[in-house]
Coordinates of C-alpha atoms and ligand atoms in Angstrom, one line a residue:
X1 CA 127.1 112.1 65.8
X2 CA 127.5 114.8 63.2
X3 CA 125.6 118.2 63.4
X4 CA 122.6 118.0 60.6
X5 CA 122.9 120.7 57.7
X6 CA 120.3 123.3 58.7
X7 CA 118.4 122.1 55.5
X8 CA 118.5 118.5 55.4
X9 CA 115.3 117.1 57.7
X10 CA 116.8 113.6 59.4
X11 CA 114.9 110.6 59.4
X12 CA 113.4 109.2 62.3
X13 CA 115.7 106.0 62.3
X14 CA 118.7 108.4 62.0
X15 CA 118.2 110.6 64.8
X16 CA 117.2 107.4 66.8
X17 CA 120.5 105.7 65.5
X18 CA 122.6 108.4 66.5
X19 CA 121.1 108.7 70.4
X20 CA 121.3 104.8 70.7
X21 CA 125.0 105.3 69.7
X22 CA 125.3 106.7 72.8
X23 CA 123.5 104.7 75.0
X24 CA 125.3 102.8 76.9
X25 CA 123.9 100.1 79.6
X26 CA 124.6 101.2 83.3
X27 CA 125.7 99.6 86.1
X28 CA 124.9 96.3 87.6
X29 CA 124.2 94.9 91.1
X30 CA 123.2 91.8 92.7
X31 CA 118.9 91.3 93.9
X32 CA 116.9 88.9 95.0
X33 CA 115.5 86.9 91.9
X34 CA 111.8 87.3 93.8
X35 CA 112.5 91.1 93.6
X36 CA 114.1 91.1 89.9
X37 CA 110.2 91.9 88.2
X38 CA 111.1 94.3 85.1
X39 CA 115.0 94.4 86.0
X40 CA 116.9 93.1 82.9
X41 CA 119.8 90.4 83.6
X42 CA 123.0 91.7 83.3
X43 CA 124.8 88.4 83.8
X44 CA 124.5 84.8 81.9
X45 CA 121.9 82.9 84.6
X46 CA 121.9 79.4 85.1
X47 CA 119.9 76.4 86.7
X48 CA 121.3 75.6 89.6
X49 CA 118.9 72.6 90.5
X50 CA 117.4 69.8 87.1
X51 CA 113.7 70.3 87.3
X52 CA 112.1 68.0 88.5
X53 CA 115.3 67.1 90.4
X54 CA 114.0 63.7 91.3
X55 CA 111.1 61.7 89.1
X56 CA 107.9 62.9 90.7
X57 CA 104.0 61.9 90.2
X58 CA 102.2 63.8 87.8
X59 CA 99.0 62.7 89.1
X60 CA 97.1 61.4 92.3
X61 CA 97.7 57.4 92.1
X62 CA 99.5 54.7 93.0
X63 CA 103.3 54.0 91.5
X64 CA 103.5 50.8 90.3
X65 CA 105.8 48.2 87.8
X66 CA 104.1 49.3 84.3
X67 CA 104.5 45.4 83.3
X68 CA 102.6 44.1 85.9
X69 CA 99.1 45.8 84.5
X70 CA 99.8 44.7 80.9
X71 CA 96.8 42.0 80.4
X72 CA 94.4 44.6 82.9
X73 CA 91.1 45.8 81.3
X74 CA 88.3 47.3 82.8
X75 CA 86.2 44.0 83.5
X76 CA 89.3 42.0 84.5
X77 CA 91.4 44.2 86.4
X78 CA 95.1 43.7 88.1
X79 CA 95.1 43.2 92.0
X80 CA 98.5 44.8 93.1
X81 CA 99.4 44.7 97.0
X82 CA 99.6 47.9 98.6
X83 CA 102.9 48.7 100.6
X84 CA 103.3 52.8 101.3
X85 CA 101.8 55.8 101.1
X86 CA 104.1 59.0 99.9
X87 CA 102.9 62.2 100.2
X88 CA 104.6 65.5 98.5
X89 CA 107.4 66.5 100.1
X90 CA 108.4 63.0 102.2
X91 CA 110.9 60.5 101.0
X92 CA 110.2 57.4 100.3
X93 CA 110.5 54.9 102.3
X94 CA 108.8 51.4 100.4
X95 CA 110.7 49.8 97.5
X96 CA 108.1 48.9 94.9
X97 CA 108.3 45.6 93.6
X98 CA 106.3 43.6 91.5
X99 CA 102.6 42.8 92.5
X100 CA 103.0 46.1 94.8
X101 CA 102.3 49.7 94.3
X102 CA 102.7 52.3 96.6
X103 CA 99.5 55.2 96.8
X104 CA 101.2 58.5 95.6
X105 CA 100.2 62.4 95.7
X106 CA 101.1 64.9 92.7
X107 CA 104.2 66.0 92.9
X108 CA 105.5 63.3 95.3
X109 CA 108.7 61.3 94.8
X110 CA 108.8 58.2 93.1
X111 CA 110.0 55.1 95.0
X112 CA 112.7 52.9 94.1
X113 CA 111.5 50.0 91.8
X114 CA 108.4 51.8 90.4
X115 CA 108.4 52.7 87.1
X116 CA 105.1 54.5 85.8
X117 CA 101.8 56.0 88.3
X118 CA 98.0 54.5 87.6
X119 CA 96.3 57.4 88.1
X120 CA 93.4 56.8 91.2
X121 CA 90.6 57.1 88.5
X122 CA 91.6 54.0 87.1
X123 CA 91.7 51.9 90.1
X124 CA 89.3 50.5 92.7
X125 CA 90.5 50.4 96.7
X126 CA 90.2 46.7 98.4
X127 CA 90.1 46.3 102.1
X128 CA 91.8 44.1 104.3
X129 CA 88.8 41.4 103.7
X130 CA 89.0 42.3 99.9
X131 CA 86.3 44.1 100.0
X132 CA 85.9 46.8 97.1
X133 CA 85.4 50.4 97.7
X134 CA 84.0 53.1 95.1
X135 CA 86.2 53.2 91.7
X136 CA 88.5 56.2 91.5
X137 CA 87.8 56.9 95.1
X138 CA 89.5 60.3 96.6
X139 CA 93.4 59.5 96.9
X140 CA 93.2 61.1 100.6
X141 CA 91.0 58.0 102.1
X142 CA 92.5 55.7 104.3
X143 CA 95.1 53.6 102.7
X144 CA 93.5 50.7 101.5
X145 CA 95.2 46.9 101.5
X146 CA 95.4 46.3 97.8
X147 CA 93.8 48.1 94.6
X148 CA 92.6 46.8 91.4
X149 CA 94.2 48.0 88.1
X150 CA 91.7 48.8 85.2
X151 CA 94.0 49.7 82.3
X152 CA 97.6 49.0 80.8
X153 CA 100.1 51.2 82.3
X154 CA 102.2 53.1 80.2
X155 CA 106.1 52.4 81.3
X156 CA 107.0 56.0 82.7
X157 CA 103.3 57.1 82.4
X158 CA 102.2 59.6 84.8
X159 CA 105.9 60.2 85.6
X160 CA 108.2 63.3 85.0
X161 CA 111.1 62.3 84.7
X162 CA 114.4 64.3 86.4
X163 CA 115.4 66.9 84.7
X164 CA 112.7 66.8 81.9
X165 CA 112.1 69.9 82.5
X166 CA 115.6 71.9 82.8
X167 CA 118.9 70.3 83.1
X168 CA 121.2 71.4 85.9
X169 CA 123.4 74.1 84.6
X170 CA 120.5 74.8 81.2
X171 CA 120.5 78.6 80.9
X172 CA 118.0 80.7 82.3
X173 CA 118.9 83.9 81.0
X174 CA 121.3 85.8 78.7
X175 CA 122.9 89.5 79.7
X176 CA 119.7 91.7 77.8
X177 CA 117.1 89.5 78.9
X178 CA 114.3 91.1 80.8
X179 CA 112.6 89.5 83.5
X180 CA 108.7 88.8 82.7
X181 CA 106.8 87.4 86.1
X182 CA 107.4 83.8 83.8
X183 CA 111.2 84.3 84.2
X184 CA 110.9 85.0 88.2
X185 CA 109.2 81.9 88.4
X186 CA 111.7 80.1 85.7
X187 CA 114.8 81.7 88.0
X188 CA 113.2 81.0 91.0
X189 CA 112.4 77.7 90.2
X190 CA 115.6 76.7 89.2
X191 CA 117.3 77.3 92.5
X192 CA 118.6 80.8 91.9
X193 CA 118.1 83.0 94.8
X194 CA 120.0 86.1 93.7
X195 CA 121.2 87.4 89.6
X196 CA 122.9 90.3 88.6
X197 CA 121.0 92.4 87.0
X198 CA 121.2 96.4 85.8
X199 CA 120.2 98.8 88.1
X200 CA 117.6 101.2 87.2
X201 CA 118.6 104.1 84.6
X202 CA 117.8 107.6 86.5
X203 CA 116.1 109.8 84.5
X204 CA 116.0 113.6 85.2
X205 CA 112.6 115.4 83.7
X206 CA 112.8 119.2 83.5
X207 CA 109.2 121.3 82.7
X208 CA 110.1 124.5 81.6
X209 CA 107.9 127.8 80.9
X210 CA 107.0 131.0 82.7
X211 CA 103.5 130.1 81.7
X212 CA 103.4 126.6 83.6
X213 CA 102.7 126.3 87.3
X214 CA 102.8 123.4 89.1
X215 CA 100.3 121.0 90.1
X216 CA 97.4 122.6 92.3
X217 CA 99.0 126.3 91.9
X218 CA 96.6 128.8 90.9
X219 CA 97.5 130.0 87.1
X220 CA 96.8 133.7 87.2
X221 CA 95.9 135.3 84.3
X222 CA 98.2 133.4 81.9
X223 CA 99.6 130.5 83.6
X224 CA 98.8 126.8 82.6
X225 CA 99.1 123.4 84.8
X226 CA 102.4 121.0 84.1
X227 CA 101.4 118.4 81.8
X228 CA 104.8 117.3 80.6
X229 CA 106.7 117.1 84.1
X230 CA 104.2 114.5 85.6
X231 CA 103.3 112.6 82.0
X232 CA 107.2 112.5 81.0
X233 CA 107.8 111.4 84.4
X234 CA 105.2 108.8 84.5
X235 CA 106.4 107.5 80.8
X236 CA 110.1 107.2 82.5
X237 CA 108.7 104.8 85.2
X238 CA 106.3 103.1 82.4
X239 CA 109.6 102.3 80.5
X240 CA 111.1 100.7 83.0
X241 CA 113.7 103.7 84.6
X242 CA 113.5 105.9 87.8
X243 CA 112.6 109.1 87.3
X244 CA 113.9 112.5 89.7
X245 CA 111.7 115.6 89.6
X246 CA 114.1 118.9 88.6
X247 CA 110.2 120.7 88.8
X248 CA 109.3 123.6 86.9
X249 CA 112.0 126.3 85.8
X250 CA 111.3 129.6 84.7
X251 CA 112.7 131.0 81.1
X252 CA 115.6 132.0 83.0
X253 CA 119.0 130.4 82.1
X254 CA 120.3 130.5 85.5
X255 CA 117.3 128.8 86.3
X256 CA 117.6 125.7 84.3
X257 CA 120.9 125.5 84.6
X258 CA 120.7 125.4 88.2
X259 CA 118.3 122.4 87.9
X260 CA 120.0 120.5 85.1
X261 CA 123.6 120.7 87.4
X262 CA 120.9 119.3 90.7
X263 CA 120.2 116.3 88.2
X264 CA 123.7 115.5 87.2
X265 CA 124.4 115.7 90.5
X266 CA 121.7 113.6 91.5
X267 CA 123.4 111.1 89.4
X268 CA 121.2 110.6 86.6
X269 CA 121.7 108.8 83.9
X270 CA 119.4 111.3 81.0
X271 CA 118.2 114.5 81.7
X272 CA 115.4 115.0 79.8
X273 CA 113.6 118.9 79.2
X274 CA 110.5 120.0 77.9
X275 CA 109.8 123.1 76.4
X276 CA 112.3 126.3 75.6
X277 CA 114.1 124.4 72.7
X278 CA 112.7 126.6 70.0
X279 CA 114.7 129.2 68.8
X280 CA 112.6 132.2 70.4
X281 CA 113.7 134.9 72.3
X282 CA 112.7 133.0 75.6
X283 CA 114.2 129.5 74.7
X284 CA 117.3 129.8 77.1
X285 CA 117.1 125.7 76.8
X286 CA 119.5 125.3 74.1
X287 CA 122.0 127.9 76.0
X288 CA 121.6 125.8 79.1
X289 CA 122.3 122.4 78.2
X290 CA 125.6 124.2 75.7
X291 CA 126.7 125.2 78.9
X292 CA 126.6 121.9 80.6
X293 CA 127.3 119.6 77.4
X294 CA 127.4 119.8 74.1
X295 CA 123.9 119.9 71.7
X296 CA 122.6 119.4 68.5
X297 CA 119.2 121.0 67.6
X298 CA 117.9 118.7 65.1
X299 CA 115.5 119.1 62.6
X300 CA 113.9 115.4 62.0
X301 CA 111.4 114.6 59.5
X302 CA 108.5 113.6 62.1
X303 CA 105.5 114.7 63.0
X304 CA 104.7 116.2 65.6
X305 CA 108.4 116.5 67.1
X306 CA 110.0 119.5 66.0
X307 CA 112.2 120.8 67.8
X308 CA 114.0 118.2 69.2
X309 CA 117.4 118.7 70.7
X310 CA 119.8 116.1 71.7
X311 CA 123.3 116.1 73.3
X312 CA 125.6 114.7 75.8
X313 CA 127.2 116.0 79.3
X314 CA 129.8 114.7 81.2
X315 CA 129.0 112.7 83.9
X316 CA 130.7 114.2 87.1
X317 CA 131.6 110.6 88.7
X318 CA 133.2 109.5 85.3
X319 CA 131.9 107.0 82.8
X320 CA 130.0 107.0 80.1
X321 CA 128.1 110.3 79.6
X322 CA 125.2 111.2 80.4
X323 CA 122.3 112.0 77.6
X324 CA 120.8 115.0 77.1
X325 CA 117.0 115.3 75.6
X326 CA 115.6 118.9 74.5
X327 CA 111.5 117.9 74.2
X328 CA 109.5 120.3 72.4
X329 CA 106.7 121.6 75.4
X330 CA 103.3 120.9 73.4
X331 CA 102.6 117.8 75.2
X332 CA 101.6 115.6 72.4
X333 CA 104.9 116.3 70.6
X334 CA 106.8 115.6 73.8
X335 CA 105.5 112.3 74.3
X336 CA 105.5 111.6 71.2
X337 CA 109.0 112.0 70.6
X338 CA 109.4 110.1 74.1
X339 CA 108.5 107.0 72.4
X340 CA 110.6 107.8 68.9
X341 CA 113.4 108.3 70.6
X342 CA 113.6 108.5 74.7
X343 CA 112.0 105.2 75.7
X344 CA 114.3 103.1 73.5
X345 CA 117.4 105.3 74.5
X346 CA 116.1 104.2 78.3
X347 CA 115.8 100.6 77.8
X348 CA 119.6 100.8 75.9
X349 CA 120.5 102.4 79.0
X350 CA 118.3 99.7 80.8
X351 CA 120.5 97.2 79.2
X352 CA 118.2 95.6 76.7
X353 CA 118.7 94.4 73.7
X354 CA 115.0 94.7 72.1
X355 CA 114.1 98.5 72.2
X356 CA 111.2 99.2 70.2
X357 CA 108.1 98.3 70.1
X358 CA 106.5 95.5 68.0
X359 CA 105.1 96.9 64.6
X360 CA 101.3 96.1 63.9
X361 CA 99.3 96.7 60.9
X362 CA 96.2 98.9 60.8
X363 CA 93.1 100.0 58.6
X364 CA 92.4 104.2 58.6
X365 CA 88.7 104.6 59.6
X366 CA 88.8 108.0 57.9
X367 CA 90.9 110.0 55.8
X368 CA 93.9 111.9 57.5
X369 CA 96.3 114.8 56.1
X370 CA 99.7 115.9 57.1
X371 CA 102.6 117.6 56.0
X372 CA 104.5 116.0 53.0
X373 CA 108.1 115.3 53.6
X374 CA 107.7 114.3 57.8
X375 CA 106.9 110.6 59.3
X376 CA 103.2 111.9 61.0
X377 CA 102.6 109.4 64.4
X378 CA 98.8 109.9 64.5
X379 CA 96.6 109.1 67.5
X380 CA 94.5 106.9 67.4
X381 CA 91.6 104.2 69.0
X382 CA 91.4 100.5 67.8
X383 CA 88.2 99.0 67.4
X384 CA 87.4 96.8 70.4
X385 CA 85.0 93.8 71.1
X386 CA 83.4 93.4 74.0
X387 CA 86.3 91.4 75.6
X388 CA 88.9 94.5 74.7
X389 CA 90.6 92.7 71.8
X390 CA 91.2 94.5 68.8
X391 CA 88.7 93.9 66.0
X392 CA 91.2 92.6 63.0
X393 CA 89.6 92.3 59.5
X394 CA 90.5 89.6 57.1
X395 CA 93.8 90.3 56.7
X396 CA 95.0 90.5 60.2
X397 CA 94.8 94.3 60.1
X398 CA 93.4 96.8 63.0
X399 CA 90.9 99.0 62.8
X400 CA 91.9 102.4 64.4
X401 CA 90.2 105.7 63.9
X402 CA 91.2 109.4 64.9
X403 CA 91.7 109.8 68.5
X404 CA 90.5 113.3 68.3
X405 CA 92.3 116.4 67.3
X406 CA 95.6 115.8 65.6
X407 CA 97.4 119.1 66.7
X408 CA 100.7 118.8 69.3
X409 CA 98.7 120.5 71.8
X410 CA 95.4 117.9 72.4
X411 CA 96.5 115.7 75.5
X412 CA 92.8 114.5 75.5
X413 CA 93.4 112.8 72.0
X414 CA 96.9 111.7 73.5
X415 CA 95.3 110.1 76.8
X416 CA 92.3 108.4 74.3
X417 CA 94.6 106.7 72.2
X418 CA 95.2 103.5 71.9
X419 CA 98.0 103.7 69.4
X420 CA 100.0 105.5 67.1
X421 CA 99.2 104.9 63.5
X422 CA 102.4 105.5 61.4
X423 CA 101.8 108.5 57.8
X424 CA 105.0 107.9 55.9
X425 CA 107.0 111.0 54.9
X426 CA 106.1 110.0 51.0
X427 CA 102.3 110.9 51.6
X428 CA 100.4 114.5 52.6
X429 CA 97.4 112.5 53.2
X430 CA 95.6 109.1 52.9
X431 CA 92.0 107.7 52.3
X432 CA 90.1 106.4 54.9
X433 CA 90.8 102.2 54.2
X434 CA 94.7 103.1 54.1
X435 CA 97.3 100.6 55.5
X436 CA 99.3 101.7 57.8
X437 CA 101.7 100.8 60.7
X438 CA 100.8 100.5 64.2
X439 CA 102.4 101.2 67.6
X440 CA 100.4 100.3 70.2
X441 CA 100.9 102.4 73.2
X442 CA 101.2 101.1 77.2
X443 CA 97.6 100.7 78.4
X444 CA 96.7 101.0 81.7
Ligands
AMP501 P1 107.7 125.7 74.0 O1 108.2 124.5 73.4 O2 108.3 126.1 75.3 O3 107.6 126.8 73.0 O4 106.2 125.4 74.3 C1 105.2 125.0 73.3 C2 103.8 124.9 73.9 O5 103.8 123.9 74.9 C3 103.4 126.2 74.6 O6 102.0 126.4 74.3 C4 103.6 125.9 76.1 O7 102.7 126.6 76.9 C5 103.3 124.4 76.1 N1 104.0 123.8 77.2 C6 105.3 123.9 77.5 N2 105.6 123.2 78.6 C7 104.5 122.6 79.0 C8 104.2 121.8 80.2 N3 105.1 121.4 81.0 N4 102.9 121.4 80.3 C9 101.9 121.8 79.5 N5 102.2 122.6 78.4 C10 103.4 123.0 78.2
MG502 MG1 108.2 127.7 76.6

């Protein structure tokens, strides 16, 4: 990473290039695939068990020899002898033959010598005088002596065959892989009781500003409630990290130096500040984190964003080091540039491989102005139908519309949106039908 010339503006997708350069995964350790929910697989995982590991019944019936219903139709069915009843879970303990069949549950094993299941619907229960009961009757009844066959079975029909599913050995997971609640189950599934996985990044978040008390305190004549420490905080746990409170410091270097050494020393992984990383004469931020690391304020082409400061400390148990994030304090421009450039920096440190956010296209409700020469990230709502999917218009496109005020400081328009719509640096403003990019935000 190079120090910017004071004139030259970077883009977005360098400044995001240059902290990613120095993201490096943390550690691993071993947890409970049930557990492993939003952890991110450190280690190659692998089936332990085929799924199915045996041939099972994919349906309520009766497993049979597939040739011996070949010339059954509805009016002239096959009688088959019935020799066992296997339930889920028990082994079998009948050898179908020819001219037998053996009642089976879903999911049971199949027996030896069967070949394909007639599902129950298609046959009718005989007693031990022959006599018929109702067609299709419930599989649960009491075993009956023979059943009649309507249909041709399939060979294999009704059957899933070992392994069809996963092999023994069939990966699971690659290292980077995050774990959805479909790859518990997959894991799980396949035998795996325990994976290597990252541990959680710890994330420090320092709110900084004589004028900002913490939640509940009364603000005096001048004071104003912590916005950034709670929302960065909450965004840190949203992508995926743990987050540790260094609270509010005062513009007072010793102050936030104090609390930046408490979160090195708490072991975190990024300390992240908001506010104080102007230049003004009460922006001690800059000083502080010199003092503990190294800095560069940088001046990026975005919207809102500026200042942003970015840097690296040493991490006092060794290793790779840990990041430093100056945030600018209006809110809006601290999350924002959150999402530009801390959440992917977390999931990098999360060890994942996929770190920003899927693009989608939109349609501008209104017209919207911004500075010429900056990336603008503009709040704003997606039309909705009634079921809470976006309304799209021919061409696949979003309809989004101002989420309210546009200024850094208006965390009402920040908590309304749905998404930010993406103003490239080329434009100072667009008509209302203009496409755009889309980032669509967490939603509750
Ligand atoms: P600064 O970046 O320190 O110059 O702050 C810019 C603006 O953001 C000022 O209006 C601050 O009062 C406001 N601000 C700074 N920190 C916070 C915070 N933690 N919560 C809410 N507003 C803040
Ligand atoms: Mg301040």
């Amino acid at each position: 990473m190079s120090a910017p010339a004071a004139a030259k503006l970077l883009t977005v997708e360098q400044a995001r290039d240059a902290v990613l350069a120095l993201a490096e995964p943390v550690g691993t350790e071993p947890i409970a695939a049930a557990d492993a929910l939003g952890r991110v697989a450190a280690e190659v995982v692998t089936a332990r068990v085929s799924l199915p590991p045996w041939p099972n019944s994919a349906m309520d019936g009766y497993a049979i020899v597939a040739h011996d219903t070949t010339d059954a139709t509805e009016t002239e069915p096959v009688e088959l002898r019935v020799i066992g009843d296997i339930a889920a879970g028990a082994a079998p303990d009948v050898t179908v033959g020819p001219g037998t069949a053996a009642r089976i549950a879903t999911g049971a094993r199949l027996p030896d010598g069967a070949d394909s299941v007639v599902p129950v619907e298609a046959t009718t229960p005989l007693d031990a005088d022959g006599r018929p009961g109702a067609r299709g009757r419930d599989a649960t009844g009491p075993l009956p002596s023979a059943t009649l066959v309507h249909e041709a079975v399939d060979r294999a029909g009704s059957v899933r065959a070992a392994g069809s599913d996963l092999a023994t050995g069939a990966t699971l997971l690659r290292p980077g892989n995050g774990l959805t609640a479909a790859a518990v189950a997959l894991v799980a599934g396949a035998g795996v009781d325990s994976i290597v996985v990252h541990r959680r990044p710890r994330i420090a978040v320092l709110a900084t500003g004589d004028e900002v008390r913490a939640p509940g305190e009364d603000l005096g004549p001048a004071g104003i409630p912590d916005a950034n420490g709670p929302g960065l905080r909450a965004l840190v746990t949203a992508a995926g990290a743990d987050p540790i409170d260094l609270g509010i410091a005062t513009d007072d270097l010793d102050d936030v130096l104090r609390r930046l050494r408490d979160g090195l020393a708490a072991g975190a992984d990024a300390l992240i500040v908001s506010g104080g990383v102007s230049v003004g004469p009460y922006d001690v931020v800059k000083t502080a984190i010199e003092t503990i690391g190294r800095i560069d304020l940088w001046r990026v082409a975005v919207q809102p964003g500026k200042p942003f400061a970015f840097g690296t400390a040493q991490r006092p148990s060794g290793g790779a080091p840990v990041l430093l994030f100056g945030l600018p304090g209006n809110p809006v421009s601290s999350a924002v540039t959150f999402e530009l450039f801390v959440r992917p920096a977390i999931r990098a440190l999360a060890g994942r491989h996929d770190l920003l956010r899927p693009v989608d296209r939109a349609v501008l409700g209104e017209p919207v102005s911004k500075s010429k020469g900056r990336r603008a990230f503009i709040r704003v709502v997606a039309d909705l139908d009634e079921t809470g999917a976006p309304v799209r218009d021919a061409r696949g496109r979003v309809l989004v519309h101002l989420a309210g005020g546009q200024g850094s400081h208006v965390i009402s328009a920040l908590a309304a949106a749905d998404a930010l719509a993406v103003i490239p640096e080329a434009d100072d403003s667009l008509p209302a039908g203009a496409d755009v990019a889309l980032w669509w935000l967490d939603r509750a």
